[in-house]
Short mmCIF file of C-alpha atoms in Angstrom, two decimals:
data_model
loop_
_atom_site.label_atom_id
_atom_site.label_comp_id
_atom_site.label_asym_id
_atom_site.label_seq_id
_atom_site.Cartn_x
_atom_site.Cartn_y
_atom_site.Cartn_z
CA MET B 17 -0.03 -0.09 0.30
CA GLU B 18 1.28 3.50 -1.20
CA VAL B 19 0.04 6.68 0.41
CA PHE B 20 0.86 9.92 -1.42
CA GLY B 21 0.63 12.16 1.52
CA ASP B 22 1.05 15.95 2.70
CA PHE B 23 1.63 16.23 6.41
CA GLN B 24 -0.13 19.54 6.45
CA CYS B 25 -3.43 18.38 4.80
CA PRO B 26 -6.40 17.82 6.99
CA ALA B 27 -7.57 14.98 4.85
CA CYS B 28 -4.40 13.02 5.11
CA ARG B 29 -4.48 13.57 9.28
CA GLY B 30 -8.17 12.14 8.79
CA PHE B 31 -6.89 9.12 6.94
CA PHE B 32 -3.66 8.36 8.96
CA GLU B 33 -6.00 8.47 12.20
CA GLY B 34 -8.78 6.94 10.83
CA THR B 35 -7.31 4.19 8.83
CA THR B 36 -3.56 4.02 8.09
CA LYS B 37 -3.40 3.41 12.22
CA GLN B 38 -5.14 0.50 12.00
CA VAL B 39 -3.54 -0.87 8.71
CA ILE B 40 -0.39 -0.62 10.31
CA ASP B 41 -1.89 -2.66 13.70
CA ASP B 42 -3.77 -4.93 11.83
CA TYR B 43 -1.62 -5.75 8.56
CA VAL B 44 1.74 -3.86 8.61
CA ILE B 45 3.07 -5.11 12.09
CA PRO B 46 1.84 -8.95 11.10
CA GLY B 47 3.77 -8.83 7.93
CA LYS B 48 0.66 -9.22 5.94
CA VAL B 49 1.00 -5.66 4.34
CA TYR B 50 3.90 -3.52 3.07
CA LEU B 51 2.97 0.12 3.86
CA ILE B 52 5.10 2.98 1.65
CA HIS B 53 4.79 6.68 2.38
CA ARG B 54 5.55 8.89 -0.77
CA ASP B 55 5.91 12.53 0.07
CA PHE B 56 3.60 14.52 -1.98
CA PRO B 57 3.60 18.51 -0.29
CA LEU B 58 1.17 20.35 -1.79
CA ASP B 59 2.05 24.24 -2.80
CA MET B 60 -0.87 25.37 -0.85
CA HIS B 61 0.65 23.90 2.19
CA PRO B 62 3.70 26.03 3.14
CA TYR B 63 5.02 23.83 5.88
CA ALA B 64 4.48 20.18 4.47
CA ARG B 65 7.83 20.07 2.91
CA GLN B 66 9.50 21.17 6.24
CA ALA B 67 7.42 18.49 8.12
CA ALA B 68 8.32 16.00 5.24
CA ARG B 69 11.76 16.90 5.84
CA LEU B 70 11.84 16.10 9.21
CA ALA B 71 9.95 12.83 8.99
CA ASN B 72 12.61 11.77 6.31
CA ALA B 73 15.65 12.60 8.86
CA ALA B 74 13.75 10.84 11.53
CA ALA B 75 13.38 7.83 9.15
CA GLU B 76 17.42 7.32 9.11
CA PHE B 77 17.18 6.50 13.01
CA GLY B 78 13.97 4.12 12.28
CA GLN B 79 11.62 6.80 13.88
CA PHE B 80 9.72 7.81 10.55
CA GLU B 81 5.96 6.41 11.93
CA ALA B 82 6.66 7.99 15.43
CA VAL B 83 7.33 11.34 13.82
CA GLU B 84 4.52 10.62 11.44
CA ARG B 85 2.35 10.24 14.61
CA ALA B 86 3.50 13.10 16.39
CA LEU B 87 3.24 15.43 13.06
CA TYR B 88 -0.21 14.03 12.14
CA ASP B 89 -1.35 14.28 15.96
CA HIS B 90 -0.58 17.90 16.36
CA GLN B 91 -1.09 19.15 13.11
CA ASP B 92 -3.14 22.07 14.31
CA GLU B 93 -0.52 23.25 16.59
CA TRP B 94 1.95 23.60 13.73
CA SER B 95 0.31 24.33 10.68
CA ALA B 96 -0.57 28.10 11.52
CA LYS B 97 2.77 29.24 12.31
CA GLY B 98 5.06 26.17 11.01
CA ASN B 99 6.88 25.67 14.37
CA ILE B 100 7.30 21.99 13.48
CA ASP B 101 10.22 21.51 15.73
CA GLU B 102 9.38 23.27 18.56
CA ILE B 103 5.95 21.08 18.99
CA ILE B 104 7.20 17.83 17.67
CA ALA B 105 10.29 18.14 19.86
CA ASN B 106 7.90 17.74 22.90
CA ASN B 107 7.16 14.16 21.90
CA PHE B 108 10.77 12.71 21.88
CA PRO B 109 13.89 12.78 24.38
CA ALA B 110 15.91 16.05 23.47
CA ALA B 111 19.02 13.97 22.35
CA GLN B 112 17.10 12.03 19.83
CA PHE B 113 15.32 15.01 18.52
CA LYS B 114 18.53 16.97 18.22
CA LYS B 115 19.97 13.93 15.90
CA PHE B 116 16.83 14.21 13.44
CA GLN B 117 17.28 17.86 13.36
CA ALA B 118 21.36 17.47 12.73
CA PHE B 119 20.65 14.73 10.02
CA GLU B 120 17.92 17.02 8.43
CA THR B 121 20.61 19.83 8.12
CA GLN B 122 23.66 17.81 6.94
CA HIS B 123 21.59 15.98 4.35
CA MET B 124 19.03 18.86 3.20
CA ASN B 125 19.89 18.30 -0.41
CA GLU B 126 19.26 14.72 -0.74
CA ILE B 127 16.24 14.67 1.73
CA ASN B 128 14.89 17.54 -0.84
CA ALA B 129 15.65 15.30 -3.72
CA SER B 130 13.96 12.57 -2.21
CA ILE B 131 11.11 14.33 -1.64
CA GLU B 132 11.16 15.83 -4.94
CA ARG B 133 11.34 12.01 -6.63
CA ASP B 134 8.34 11.31 -4.48
CA ARG B 135 6.49 13.94 -5.81
CA SER B 136 7.44 13.17 -9.83
CA LEU B 137 6.35 9.50 -9.13
CA GLY B 138 3.15 11.15 -7.80
CA MET B 139 2.84 13.51 -11.19
CA GLN B 140 3.64 10.53 -13.50
CA ARG B 141 0.73 8.30 -11.75
CA ASN B 142 -1.33 11.85 -12.10
CA VAL B 143 -1.83 12.11 -8.35
CA ASN B 144 -3.95 15.21 -8.03
CA GLN B 145 -4.67 15.44 -4.04
CA THR B 146 -3.74 13.83 -0.93
CA PRO B 147 -4.16 11.26 0.16
CA THR B 148 -3.98 9.20 -2.68
CA VAL B 149 -3.63 5.68 -2.22
CA TYR B 150 -2.55 2.34 -4.27
CA VAL B 151 -2.68 -1.10 -3.47
CA THR B 152 -0.48 -3.25 -5.44
CA ALA B 153 -1.18 -7.25 -5.10
CA HIS B 154 -0.23 -10.26 -7.18
CA GLY B 155 1.48 -7.79 -9.70
CA LYS B 156 -1.27 -5.16 -10.33
CA THR B 157 -1.68 -1.70 -8.97
CA GLU B 158 -4.97 -0.14 -8.24
CA ALA B 159 -5.86 3.41 -7.43
CA LEU B 160 -7.94 3.72 -4.44
CA PRO B 161 -10.46 6.40 -4.87
CA GLY B 162 -8.86 9.61 -3.99
CA GLY B 163 -9.54 11.41 -0.26
CA GLY B 164 -9.10 8.49 1.79
CA VAL B 165 -10.63 5.12 2.32
CA ASP B 166 -12.80 3.61 5.37
CA TYR B 167 -11.18 1.33 7.39
CA LYS B 168 -13.67 -1.07 7.13
CA LEU B 169 -13.90 -1.12 3.35
CA LEU B 170 -10.24 -1.34 2.97
CA LYS B 171 -9.78 -3.98 5.32
CA SER B 172 -12.60 -6.28 3.42
CA TYR B 173 -10.53 -5.37 0.09
CA PHE B 174 -6.91 -6.48 1.81
CA ASP B 175 -8.74 -9.78 3.39
CA TYR B 176 -10.02 -10.21 -0.21
CA LEU B 177 -6.62 -9.86 -1.78
CA LEU B 178 -4.64 -11.71 0.81
CA ARG B 179 -7.03 -14.99 0.29
CA GLN B 180 -5.81 -14.96 -3.42
CA MET U 8 -54.05 7.94 -57.89
CA ALA U 9 -50.61 9.81 -57.93
CA THR U 10 -52.01 12.59 -56.10
CA THR U 11 -53.39 10.59 -52.78
CA GLU U 12 -49.87 8.27 -52.59
CA ILE U 13 -47.82 11.45 -52.24
CA PRO U 14 -49.42 12.67 -49.14
CA LEU U 15 -49.81 9.06 -47.75
CA GLN U 16 -45.94 8.46 -48.24
CA THR U 17 -45.09 11.88 -46.71
CA SER U 18 -47.47 11.37 -43.37
CA ALA U 19 -45.86 7.92 -43.37
CA ARG U 20 -42.47 9.37 -43.15
CA ARG U 21 -43.62 11.97 -40.67
CA ALA U 22 -45.00 9.23 -38.36
CA ALA U 23 -41.67 7.38 -38.42
CA TRP U 24 -39.68 10.14 -37.01
CA PRO U 25 -40.55 10.18 -33.15
CA ARG U 26 -39.87 6.64 -33.51
CA ILE U 27 -36.56 6.33 -35.21
CA LEU U 28 -35.60 9.71 -32.57
CA LEU U 29 -36.81 7.56 -29.62
CA LEU U 30 -34.64 4.47 -31.33
CA VAL U 31 -31.54 6.72 -31.09
CA GLY U 32 -32.33 7.88 -27.82
CA ARG U 33 -32.71 4.82 -26.33
CA VAL U 34 -29.70 3.24 -27.86
CA VAL U 35 -27.26 6.31 -26.90
CA LEU U 36 -28.89 6.21 -23.45
CA GLY U 37 -28.34 2.51 -23.08
CA SER U 38 -24.76 2.36 -24.48
CA ILE U 39 -24.10 4.95 -22.03
CA PHE U 40 -25.49 2.95 -19.13
CA LEU U 41 -23.47 -0.25 -20.53
CA ILE U 42 -20.45 1.97 -20.81
CA SER U 43 -20.80 3.09 -17.10
CA ALA U 44 -21.28 -0.53 -16.44
CA TYR U 45 -18.38 -1.84 -18.04
CA THR U 46 -15.88 0.89 -16.56
CA LYS U 47 -16.63 -0.51 -13.20
CA LEU U 48 -16.39 -4.38 -13.85
CA HIS U 49 -13.34 -4.22 -16.32
CA PHE U 50 -10.21 -1.95 -15.51
CA ASN U 51 -6.88 -2.20 -15.53
CA GLY U 52 -6.96 -4.48 -18.22
CA SER U 53 -8.95 -7.12 -16.74
CA TRP U 54 -12.47 -8.30 -15.72
CA HIS U 55 -13.05 -7.96 -11.89
CA PHE U 56 -16.29 -10.04 -11.39
CA GLY U 57 -15.17 -11.30 -8.16
CA ASP U 58 -13.99 -8.22 -6.67
CA TYR U 59 -15.43 -5.09 -8.54
CA HIS U 60 -17.44 -4.05 -5.34
CA PHE U 61 -14.38 -3.38 -3.08
CA LEU U 62 -13.19 -0.32 -5.24
CA PHE U 63 -16.55 0.90 -6.23
CA ALA U 64 -17.82 0.73 -2.48
CA MET U 65 -14.68 3.22 -1.55
CA ALA U 66 -16.04 5.60 -4.31
CA VAL U 67 -19.50 5.43 -3.29
CA ASP U 68 -18.26 6.13 0.81
CA SER U 69 -16.59 8.96 -0.69
CA TYR U 70 -20.11 10.51 -0.94
CA ASN U 71 -20.25 10.43 2.76
CA MET U 72 -24.23 9.60 2.33
CA LEU U 73 -24.71 6.47 3.03
CA PRO U 74 -24.17 3.90 5.95
CA LEU U 75 -21.53 1.18 5.34
CA TRP U 76 -24.01 -1.69 5.04
CA ALA U 77 -25.73 0.25 2.27
CA VAL U 78 -22.79 1.39 0.55
CA GLU U 79 -21.55 -2.32 -0.08
CA ILE U 80 -25.14 -2.91 -1.20
CA VAL U 81 -25.01 -0.45 -3.98
CA ALA U 82 -21.50 -1.36 -4.67
CA ARG U 83 -22.61 -4.78 -5.49
CA VAL U 84 -26.08 -3.98 -7.31
CA LEU U 85 -25.40 -0.72 -9.03
CA PRO U 86 -22.72 -2.17 -11.87
CA ILE U 87 -25.18 -5.12 -12.65
CA LEU U 88 -28.21 -2.82 -12.43
CA GLU U 89 -26.44 -0.46 -14.92
CA ALA U 90 -25.81 -3.30 -17.00
CA VAL U 91 -29.03 -4.56 -17.19
CA LEU U 92 -30.89 -1.16 -17.97
CA GLY U 93 -28.36 -0.47 -20.47
CA ALA U 94 -29.09 -3.93 -22.21
CA PHE U 95 -32.91 -3.43 -21.55
CA LEU U 96 -32.76 -0.05 -23.21
CA VAL U 97 -30.64 -0.81 -26.22
CA LEU U 98 -33.08 -3.80 -27.13
CA GLY U 99 -36.24 -1.55 -26.33
CA VAL U 100 -37.53 -4.14 -23.69
CA GLY U 101 -40.01 -2.90 -21.05
CA LEU U 102 -39.19 0.53 -22.42
CA ARG U 103 -41.64 2.74 -20.38
CA LEU U 104 -40.42 1.34 -17.23
CA VAL U 105 -36.67 0.89 -17.87
CA ALA U 106 -36.54 4.55 -19.27
CA SER U 107 -38.20 5.78 -16.04
CA ILE U 108 -36.00 3.76 -13.72
CA THR U 109 -33.25 5.49 -15.62
CA SER U 110 -34.39 9.07 -15.46
CA ALA U 111 -34.71 8.50 -11.65
CA LEU U 112 -31.29 6.72 -11.03
CA ILE U 113 -29.75 9.59 -12.99
CA LEU U 114 -31.48 12.19 -10.82
CA VAL U 115 -30.01 10.35 -7.73
CA PHE U 116 -26.65 10.69 -9.04
CA ILE U 117 -27.02 14.12 -10.01
CA GLY U 118 -28.36 14.86 -6.58
CA ALA U 119 -25.33 12.88 -4.92
CA MET U 120 -22.98 14.88 -7.20
CA THR U 121 -24.63 18.50 -6.48
CA ARG U 122 -24.50 17.66 -2.89
CA ALA U 123 -20.61 17.01 -3.03
CA LEU U 124 -19.63 19.68 -5.01
CA ILE U 125 -21.42 22.32 -2.62
CA LEU U 126 -20.02 20.50 0.10
CA HIS U 127 -16.62 20.68 -1.57
CA ILE U 128 -16.00 17.17 -1.15
CA GLN U 129 -13.04 16.50 -3.41
CA ILE U 130 -13.75 12.87 -4.75
CA LYS U 131 -14.07 10.96 -7.74
CA CYS U 132 -17.33 10.66 -9.55
CA GLY U 133 -17.40 6.86 -9.76
CA CYS U 134 -19.82 7.40 -12.72
CA PHE U 135 -17.23 5.91 -15.38
CA GLY U 136 -14.71 4.09 -13.42
CA ASN U 137 -12.36 4.68 -10.82
CA ASP U 138 -10.45 7.49 -12.15
CA ASP U 139 -13.18 10.03 -13.42
CA PRO U 140 -12.97 12.90 -11.30
CA LEU U 141 -16.24 14.79 -9.81
CA THR U 142 -16.33 18.43 -11.18
CA ILE U 143 -18.79 21.24 -12.70
CA TRP U 144 -18.28 19.70 -15.86
CA THR U 145 -18.86 15.88 -14.68
CA LEU U 146 -22.45 17.54 -13.02
CA LEU U 147 -22.98 19.34 -16.83
CA ARG U 148 -22.30 15.71 -18.44
CA ASP U 149 -24.64 13.79 -16.10
CA SER U 150 -27.30 16.47 -16.57
CA SER U 151 -27.49 16.25 -20.09
CA PHE U 152 -27.65 12.65 -19.54
CA LEU U 153 -30.81 13.18 -17.66
CA VAL U 154 -32.44 15.50 -20.50
CA LEU U 155 -32.07 12.35 -22.75
CA ALA U 156 -33.35 10.01 -20.25
CA LEU U 157 -36.16 12.09 -19.84
CA ALA U 158 -36.68 12.57 -23.49
CA VAL U 159 -36.65 8.77 -24.02
CA THR U 160 -39.04 8.20 -20.90
CA ILE U 161 -41.53 11.14 -22.38
CA GLY U 162 -41.34 9.38 -25.94
CA ALA U 163 -41.92 6.22 -24.65
CA PHE U 164 -45.19 6.86 -22.95
CA LEU U 165 -46.42 9.30 -25.66
CA LEU U 166 -45.41 6.95 -28.64
CA THR U 167 -47.10 4.01 -27.03
CA LYS U 168 -50.14 5.95 -26.11
CA ARG U 169 -50.54 6.78 -29.65
CA ARG U 170 -50.27 3.42 -30.74
CA ASP U 171 -53.10 2.17 -28.01
CA THR U 172 -55.15 5.24 -29.35
CA VAL U 173 -54.67 3.85 -33.02
CA SER U 174 -55.32 0.31 -32.10
CA SER U 175 -58.50 0.96 -30.40
#
């Protein structure tokens, strides 16, 4: 399952809170589904790239999911002023968060390039809204209807695909 | 003799026009419904008789109008219903009833789409496959289908009434 998301997008937060968290618990952790996050920061969200950079830096320390949760859980708090570090730092030990920041600063160009690669991939696939979700199974990729999907419907679909 | 034959032919030709228009209208409308059903059942290069309803249920649910149990029923039934209505329209079977149901169905679609546009819900239309975005143009397109469906419905009732009057 690939999710093209924007950390500042309210629909992405809704999808993460209502669906992705349960997918992680029920399918990703048991090893049934492989979940890929693709960065697709929209131009209308001025702090989305900054948030994506932090999440990518945290990924280098195995903390992508923790930062993703913190970014969505506190989206209202940082999306107005862009004070991401100030808000998200409270969710991590100070030393660990400094590592994220240091990595982000040192590898700014690589991280930006990685975000851009995801965006280009989204453009190639005609992604025009977030979240946009693709499910690949048995060699075929299906685009789910844009804007997020109810967990129960996605669960039925996954269960069907896993039975095949 | 000649003076009586020409008006008869002209009158017969005139009488045939409404039937020809109705035939064209119902075949076009039926084809639209068959195409709509086809795009829901055949996508990504193959038929999806066993799993078409999963993706379509997600599209129906994105309208935020129905409870999940109803979404699942609509997702399973609607593509089949569209195929049956489309086939009956093309074949001209039970035209008055089928055209009436088709008009009512399109009216429901337009109502749902209008509501989504008013509420600024950014979703796919779900009208012709899963990749059909919902925009004002989609609404106008479906409104033109409604005009056609209503014309076919009215035509079906009028022509049948005329035939009944002639035969009695």
